[in-house]
Amino acid sequence: MMEEGSGGGRSNYNRMNDAKNERRVGLIYDQRMCKHRTPYGDDHPEKPDRITVIWNKLELAGIPQRCVILNAKEAKDEYICAVHSKNHVNLIRNISSKEYSKRNRIASKLNSIYLNEGSSESAYLAAGSVIEVAEKVAKGELNSAFAIVRPPGHHAEYDEAMGFCLFNNIAIAASFLLDQRPELGINKILIVDWDVHHGNGTQKTFWSDPRVLFFSVHRHEFGRFYPANFDGFYTMVGEGPGAGYNINVPWENGRCGDADYLAVWDHVLVPVAKEFNPDIILVSAGFDAAFGDPLGGCRLTPHGYSVLLKKLMDFAQGRIVLALEGGYNLDSLANSALACMEVLLEDKPISKLSEAYPFESTWRVIQAVRQMLSAYWPTLADKLPTKLTDQKAPPHILLSSSESDDEDDDASKIISKDLVQAVEDVVEPILNLKIEDYHDEVNSALWRSKLSKTDIWYAGFGSNMWKSRFLCYIEGGQVIGMKKLCSGSVDRNPPKETRWKTFPHRLFFGRDFTQTWGPGGVAFLDPRSNSEDKAYMCLYKITLEQFNDVLLQENVPDHDMNSPLFDLNALDSILNEGSIPVEAVKRGWYHNVVYLGMEDDMPILTMTCPLSAMESFKSGEIPLCAPSKDYADTLVRGLVEGKQLSEEEATTYIQVASTKPL
C-alpha cells in the first residue's frame, strides 16, 4: 500500500482485492482528526486515542491490507449546510483560527464541548470522510465501509454543537445521498444508531422525512440519561410525512447487554426494516454501550455487536456504512470495531449468542414501542406471546444497608447480593473478556461489595453544597450551568442522610477555567485548619464505595477503577494523618482527601488540593480567580435551600471568600 497525504491516510483504491468472493470493504482513517483535543491538555473521554487504538487493532489483525483504503476529504460547506445553519457552519469553520481565550468562551457556552486549534479541520474531515465512504458504497464501488472518524456527530443539531459533536456526520452523509446524488438511486435510507446515547441531532434532521427511517436504541432512564430530555422516548415517532419513521427504543436502566439488544433487533428493527426495504444502511456506530465503558454502563460484547451487524447485512444487499460515534473504553472500543470489520469482510460464520434472557424492562419497552408504532407498521401489530416475554433475566436489585437489627426482616425486604445478579456480574462476561479483564472485573466486584458496607460523611464545600448538583455524582447527569455531564456512581442510591456543619477552614476560589463550568474559578478548601476561618459544608451520608466514585469523578472521570482509590486501610490511616493525597488521581485538582472529624461515630471526609498547591496559589503560579455567576449561583442555591444563609448572606459569603487574600 502507498502512503499518501500529510494526514497519514493510506491509499490503495486502485488496487482492488483479486479474490472474487471477498467483499470490497472501504476504510477511512486519518491522523489529522487527532488534532482535535482539549485546549489545556486535560484528559477527556473523547480523545484522539479513540481512533488510533481502533486503527492499531485493525492493523494487528491484518484488516487494512484486505480493505480499500480511502483518503479523508473535508466536506464542502454546501453539503454541511443541508443539515446545519450557515451560522453554525461559519462558527466551526473559523473556530480554530480564533484566539485561545475566545475559543474557550464559546465552548463554555455549549453543552459538553471543547474546542482547540485543530477542531475545525477535524470536524470537516470527519463529515467529509463519512460522505466519501457513503458515496462509494451507494455507487456500488464498495460493498460496505467503516469511517473511523472523530469528533462524533449524532448529537449535533441544526444550530448547535453538543455532546462532543460538532457536525452531524451521519446526517450530512444521508442528506448528501438523497439530495446531492439523485442519480445513485438512493431513495430510502435506514439509519441505525446503536450508540448508548440518543441521537437527538439525527432525529431532528429527519423528523418529517419519510425517506429516512431513523432507529435509535439508547439508555434513557425516563429522561435522566444524557442528553437528559424526552426526545428519545418511544412516543417520539416523527410528524407529518415522517410520522412512523422515527423509532426510539429507550432503555429504562443500564446494564443492558447482548440479549436485550438482540430482542430489540428481532422484534422491532428487523420486522420494520423488511417492510421499509432500504436502499442503503448508515450506522451511527457508537461503542459506548460496550461492556466496561465508563460513560455507558451497558454490557454489549464484541460478539454482540457482530451479531447485530450481521442481521443488518440481510438488507440493502449488504450496503452498509459504519461511522464512528462514541466509545470511551479503549479496549472494548477497539475490540468491538474489529468484530464489526470481520463481519463486513465476512470472515467467518457468526455463532449464536448465549442463552441469556433480556431484562423484564426490556420486554416492557419493546411491547410499548411495538404498540406505539403498530399504526404505521402492521408487522408490529401482533402481541408478543407470553411464552416469549416470560423468558427474562431477574430484575435489578437495589443494594441497600439497613439500620435494623432484625436481619431476617431485612432480608425479606431487600436482597443485598442476589446470587443470580452475581453470576451476571462476574460469570457471563468471561467468554468475551481477556483473562486480565476478567480478573479486573472480579476484583472490582469484590472491593465494591466490601466498601459498600461502610458509611462515611462526605463534606461538600463548593458546588456540591447544592444537593441537586451533588446527586449528579451519584445518579449521573448535570444541572443548570454545567457544560458537561457526570457519569454517576455504580451504586446510584441517594445519600441516606444530609446535614450541615461549619468547619475552621478557609474557603477560596482558584483556577480560571474548567471543562465542567467554563471560565471562572472553582472552590477549594485550605487543608489546614484555622480557628479564625469558617466554612459551611453540606454533609452527605454515603458509602465508602460511592465516595470512591465521587473522588474519581472530581479528578479523572474517564479513568478505569478496577481497584479502590481510597480503601479501608486508607480510612484507618487518615484518622491519624489528617489528610492523604491519592496518587492514582494526582493529575486531578482535588486528589487530597482530608479528615474533618467524626459525626455519629462516622468519619467526615472531603477532598481538596494538596498543601503543595496552596503554596502555588499563594505565589500566583496557580491563579486565584472569582467564580462565574453560574458556579456562584450553585453555591448560593445550596446554602439557601439548606437553610444556612439567606441569599444576600450567601452572596456575601462567596464574595468574601473570593476576594480575601490567602
PDB file of C-alpha atoms in Angstrom, residues 371-506:
ATOM      1  CA  GLN A 371     -47.843  -0.807  20.263  1.00  0.00           C
ATOM      2  CA  MET A 372     -46.916   2.811  19.547  1.00  0.00           C
ATOM      3  CA  LEU A 373     -45.731   2.052  16.014  1.00  0.00           C
ATOM      4  CA  SER A 374     -48.261  -0.611  15.016  1.00  0.00           C
ATOM      5  CA  ALA A 375     -50.445   2.002  13.315  1.00  0.00           C
ATOM      6  CA  TYR A 376     -47.556   2.746  10.945  1.00  0.00           C
ATOM      7  CA  TRP A 377     -46.014  -0.712  10.659  1.00  0.00           C
ATOM      8  CA  PRO A 378     -48.626  -3.513  10.604  1.00  0.00           C
ATOM      9  CA  THR A 379     -45.893  -6.091  11.145  1.00  0.00           C
ATOM     10  CA  LEU A 380     -45.689  -4.858  14.752  1.00  0.00           C
ATOM     11  CA  ALA A 381     -49.411  -5.153  15.450  1.00  0.00           C
ATOM     12  CA  ASP A 382     -49.357  -8.696  16.824  1.00  0.00           C
ATOM     13  CA  LYS A 383     -48.808  -9.011  20.545  1.00  0.00           C
ATOM     14  CA  LEU A 384     -45.707 -10.935  21.529  1.00  0.00           C
ATOM     15  CA  PRO A 385     -46.540 -14.347  23.019  1.00  0.00           C
ATOM     16  CA  THR A 386     -46.322 -14.656  26.780  1.00  0.00           C
ATOM     17  CA  LYS A 387     -44.125 -17.713  26.370  1.00  0.00           C
ATOM     18  CA  LEU A 388     -41.531 -15.436  24.789  1.00  0.00           C
ATOM     19  CA  THR A 389     -41.763 -12.456  27.157  1.00  0.00           C
ATOM     20  CA  ASP A 390     -41.675 -14.725  30.204  1.00  0.00           C
ATOM     21  CA  GLN A 391     -38.080 -15.523  29.267  1.00  0.00           C
ATOM     22  CA  LYS A 392     -36.390 -12.776  31.226  1.00  0.00           C
ATOM     23  CA  ALA A 393     -33.447 -12.083  33.444  1.00  0.00           C
ATOM     24  CA  PRO A 394     -34.023 -11.324  37.135  1.00  0.00           C
ATOM     25  CA  PRO A 395     -34.966  -7.712  37.901  1.00  0.00           C
ATOM     26  CA  HIS A 396     -32.362  -5.232  39.084  1.00  0.00           C
ATOM     27  CA  ILE A 397     -31.982  -5.352  42.849  1.00  0.00           C
ATOM     28  CA  LEU A 398     -31.060  -2.106  44.561  1.00  0.00           C
ATOM     29  CA  LEU A 399     -28.318  -2.574  47.080  1.00  0.00           C
ATOM     30  CA  SER A 400     -29.113  -1.117  50.467  1.00  0.00           C
ATOM     31  CA  SER A 401     -27.911  -1.163  54.019  1.00  0.00           C
ATOM     32  CA  SER A 402     -30.385  -1.240  56.861  1.00  0.00           C
ATOM     33  CA  GLU A 403     -30.082   0.071  60.360  1.00  0.00           C
ATOM     34  CA  SER A 404     -32.409  -2.605  61.706  1.00  0.00           C
ATOM     35  CA  ASP A 405     -31.058  -5.306  63.969  1.00  0.00           C
ATOM     36  CA  ASP A 406     -33.578  -7.783  62.633  1.00  0.00           C
ATOM     37  CA  GLU A 407     -31.582  -9.409  59.826  1.00  0.00           C
ATOM     38  CA  ASP A 408     -34.325 -11.826  58.845  1.00  0.00           C
ATOM     39  CA  ASP A 409     -36.835  -8.999  58.491  1.00  0.00           C
ATOM     40  CA  ASP A 410     -34.388  -7.011  56.347  1.00  0.00           C
ATOM     41  CA  ALA A 411     -33.680  -9.991  54.134  1.00  0.00           C
ATOM     42  CA  SER A 412     -37.361 -10.363  53.419  1.00  0.00           C
ATOM     43  CA  LYS A 413     -37.432  -6.810  52.061  1.00  0.00           C
ATOM     44  CA  ILE A 414     -34.088  -6.380  50.328  1.00  0.00           C
ATOM     45  CA  ILE A 415     -31.669  -8.966  48.947  1.00  0.00           C
ATOM     46  CA  SER A 416     -28.271  -7.327  49.241  1.00  0.00           C
ATOM     47  CA  LYS A 417     -26.349  -9.683  46.959  1.00  0.00           C
ATOM     48  CA  ASP A 418     -28.519 -11.839  44.785  1.00  0.00           C
ATOM     49  CA  LEU A 419     -26.814 -14.986  43.511  1.00  0.00           C
ATOM     50  CA  VAL A 420     -28.147 -14.623  40.007  1.00  0.00           C
ATOM     51  CA  GLN A 421     -27.025 -11.000  39.912  1.00  0.00           C
ATOM     52  CA  ALA A 422     -23.558 -12.103  40.963  1.00  0.00           C
ATOM     53  CA  VAL A 423     -23.496 -14.583  38.102  1.00  0.00           C
ATOM     54  CA  GLU A 424     -24.493 -11.808  35.716  1.00  0.00           C
ATOM     55  CA  ASP A 425     -21.805  -9.512  37.134  1.00  0.00           C
ATOM     56  CA  VAL A 426     -18.937 -11.971  37.025  1.00  0.00           C
ATOM     57  CA  VAL A 427     -19.546 -15.164  35.065  1.00  0.00           C
ATOM     58  CA  GLU A 428     -21.397 -14.002  31.957  1.00  0.00           C
ATOM     59  CA  PRO A 429     -18.603 -11.771  30.604  1.00  0.00           C
ATOM     60  CA  ILE A 430     -15.904 -14.446  30.978  1.00  0.00           C
ATOM     61  CA  LEU A 431     -16.370 -15.818  27.479  1.00  0.00           C
ATOM     62  CA  ASN A 432     -15.977 -12.365  25.980  1.00  0.00           C
ATOM     63  CA  LEU A 433     -13.125 -10.939  28.051  1.00  0.00           C
ATOM     64  CA  LYS A 434      -9.389 -11.468  28.169  1.00  0.00           C
ATOM     65  CA  ILE A 435      -8.121 -13.164  31.327  1.00  0.00           C
ATOM     66  CA  GLU A 436      -6.756  -9.906  32.735  1.00  0.00           C
ATOM     67  CA  ASP A 437     -10.091  -8.201  32.044  1.00  0.00           C
ATOM     68  CA  TYR A 438     -11.881 -10.987  33.879  1.00  0.00           C
ATOM     69  CA  HIS A 439      -9.652 -10.601  36.923  1.00  0.00           C
ATOM     70  CA  ASP A 440     -10.249  -6.843  36.852  1.00  0.00           C
ATOM     71  CA  GLU A 441     -13.994  -7.394  36.856  1.00  0.00           C
ATOM     72  CA  VAL A 442     -13.788  -9.868  39.745  1.00  0.00           C
ATOM     73  CA  ASN A 443     -11.552  -7.539  41.746  1.00  0.00           C
ATOM     74  CA  SER A 444     -13.898  -4.629  41.100  1.00  0.00           C
ATOM     75  CA  ALA A 445     -16.916  -6.614  42.285  1.00  0.00           C
ATOM     76  CA  LEU A 446     -15.083  -7.724  45.426  1.00  0.00           C
ATOM     77  CA  TRP A 447     -13.826  -4.330  46.601  1.00  0.00           C
ATOM     78  CA  ARG A 448     -17.111  -2.630  45.795  1.00  0.00           C
ATOM     79  CA  SER A 449     -19.010  -5.196  47.799  1.00  0.00           C
ATOM     80  CA  LYS A 450     -16.634  -4.720  50.724  1.00  0.00           C
ATOM     81  CA  LEU A 451     -16.670  -0.894  50.734  1.00  0.00           C
ATOM     82  CA  SER A 452     -20.445  -0.726  50.251  1.00  0.00           C
ATOM     83  CA  LYS A 453     -20.793  -1.918  53.855  1.00  0.00           C
ATOM     84  CA  THR A 454     -19.002   1.116  55.330  1.00  0.00           C
ATOM     85  CA  ASP A 455     -20.686   4.516  55.619  1.00  0.00           C
ATOM     86  CA  ILE A 456     -18.881   7.865  55.810  1.00  0.00           C
ATOM     87  CA  TRP A 457     -19.868  11.521  55.686  1.00  0.00           C
ATOM     88  CA  TYR A 458     -18.767  13.330  52.546  1.00  0.00           C
ATOM     89  CA  ALA A 459     -18.473  17.107  53.165  1.00  0.00           C
ATOM     90  CA  GLY A 460     -19.172  19.326  50.165  1.00  0.00           C
ATOM     91  CA  PHE A 461     -17.943  22.930  50.367  1.00  0.00           C
ATOM     92  CA  GLY A 462     -18.312  24.121  46.753  1.00  0.00           C
ATOM     93  CA  SER A 463     -20.990  23.428  44.156  1.00  0.00           C
ATOM     94  CA  ASN A 464     -21.662  20.122  45.946  1.00  0.00           C
ATOM     95  CA  MET A 465     -23.342  22.063  48.754  1.00  0.00           C
ATOM     96  CA  TRP A 466     -26.352  22.098  46.415  1.00  0.00           C
ATOM     97  CA  LYS A 467     -27.826  18.625  46.738  1.00  0.00           C
ATOM     98  CA  SER A 468     -29.089  18.527  43.150  1.00  0.00           C
ATOM     99  CA  ARG A 469     -25.527  19.144  41.958  1.00  0.00           C
ATOM    100  CA  PHE A 470     -24.053  16.516  44.268  1.00  0.00           C
ATOM    101  CA  LEU A 471     -26.578  13.946  43.046  1.00  0.00           C
ATOM    102  CA  CYS A 472     -25.024  14.259  39.581  1.00  0.00           C
ATOM    103  CA  TYR A 473     -22.028  12.424  41.045  1.00  0.00           C
ATOM    104  CA  ILE A 474     -24.328   9.695  42.365  1.00  0.00           C
ATOM    105  CA  GLU A 475     -27.088   9.379  39.764  1.00  0.00           C
ATOM    106  CA  GLY A 476     -25.345  10.882  36.744  1.00  0.00           C
ATOM    107  CA  GLY A 477     -26.432  13.881  34.678  1.00  0.00           C
ATOM    108  CA  GLN A 478     -25.958  17.614  35.041  1.00  0.00           C
ATOM    109  CA  VAL A 479     -27.644  20.711  36.468  1.00  0.00           C
ATOM    110  CA  ILE A 480     -28.098  24.222  35.144  1.00  0.00           C
ATOM    111  CA  GLY A 481     -24.785  25.935  34.437  1.00  0.00           C
ATOM    112  CA  MET A 482     -22.789  22.740  33.905  1.00  0.00           C
ATOM    113  CA  LYS A 483     -21.175  22.275  30.500  1.00  0.00           C
ATOM    114  CA  LYS A 484     -20.698  18.512  30.732  1.00  0.00           C
ATOM    115  CA  LEU A 485     -22.491  15.668  32.392  1.00  0.00           C
ATOM    116  CA  CYS A 486     -21.337  13.372  35.181  1.00  0.00           C
ATOM    117  CA  SER A 487     -21.293   9.627  34.644  1.00  0.00           C
ATOM    118  CA  GLY A 488     -22.579   8.934  38.157  1.00  0.00           C
ATOM    119  CA  SER A 489     -21.648   6.183  40.609  1.00  0.00           C
ATOM    120  CA  VAL A 490     -22.043   2.446  40.204  1.00  0.00           C
ATOM    121  CA  ASP A 491     -24.317   2.437  43.273  1.00  0.00           C
ATOM    122  CA  ARG A 492     -26.885   5.131  42.462  1.00  0.00           C
ATOM    123  CA  ASN A 493     -28.745   5.027  45.749  1.00  0.00           C
ATOM    124  CA  PRO A 494     -29.108   8.594  47.111  1.00  0.00           C
ATOM    125  CA  PRO A 495     -27.411   9.697  50.358  1.00  0.00           C
ATOM    126  CA  LYS A 496     -29.011   8.147  53.426  1.00  0.00           C
ATOM    127  CA  GLU A 497     -28.955  11.474  55.274  1.00  0.00           C
ATOM    128  CA  THR A 498     -27.923  15.097  54.801  1.00  0.00           C
ATOM    129  CA  ARG A 499     -26.647  17.510  57.468  1.00  0.00           C
ATOM    130  CA  TRP A 500     -24.887  20.868  57.670  1.00  0.00           C
ATOM    131  CA  LYS A 501     -21.867  21.913  59.732  1.00  0.00           C
ATOM    132  CA  THR A 502     -19.243  24.618  59.774  1.00  0.00           C
ATOM    133  CA  PHE A 503     -15.512  23.902  59.976  1.00  0.00           C
ATOM    134  CA  PRO A 504     -12.478  26.064  60.786  1.00  0.00           C
ATOM    135  CA  HIS A 505     -11.054  26.001  57.275  1.00  0.00           C
ATOM    136  CA  ARG A 506     -10.554  28.682  54.630  1.00  0.00           C
TER     137      ARG A 506
END
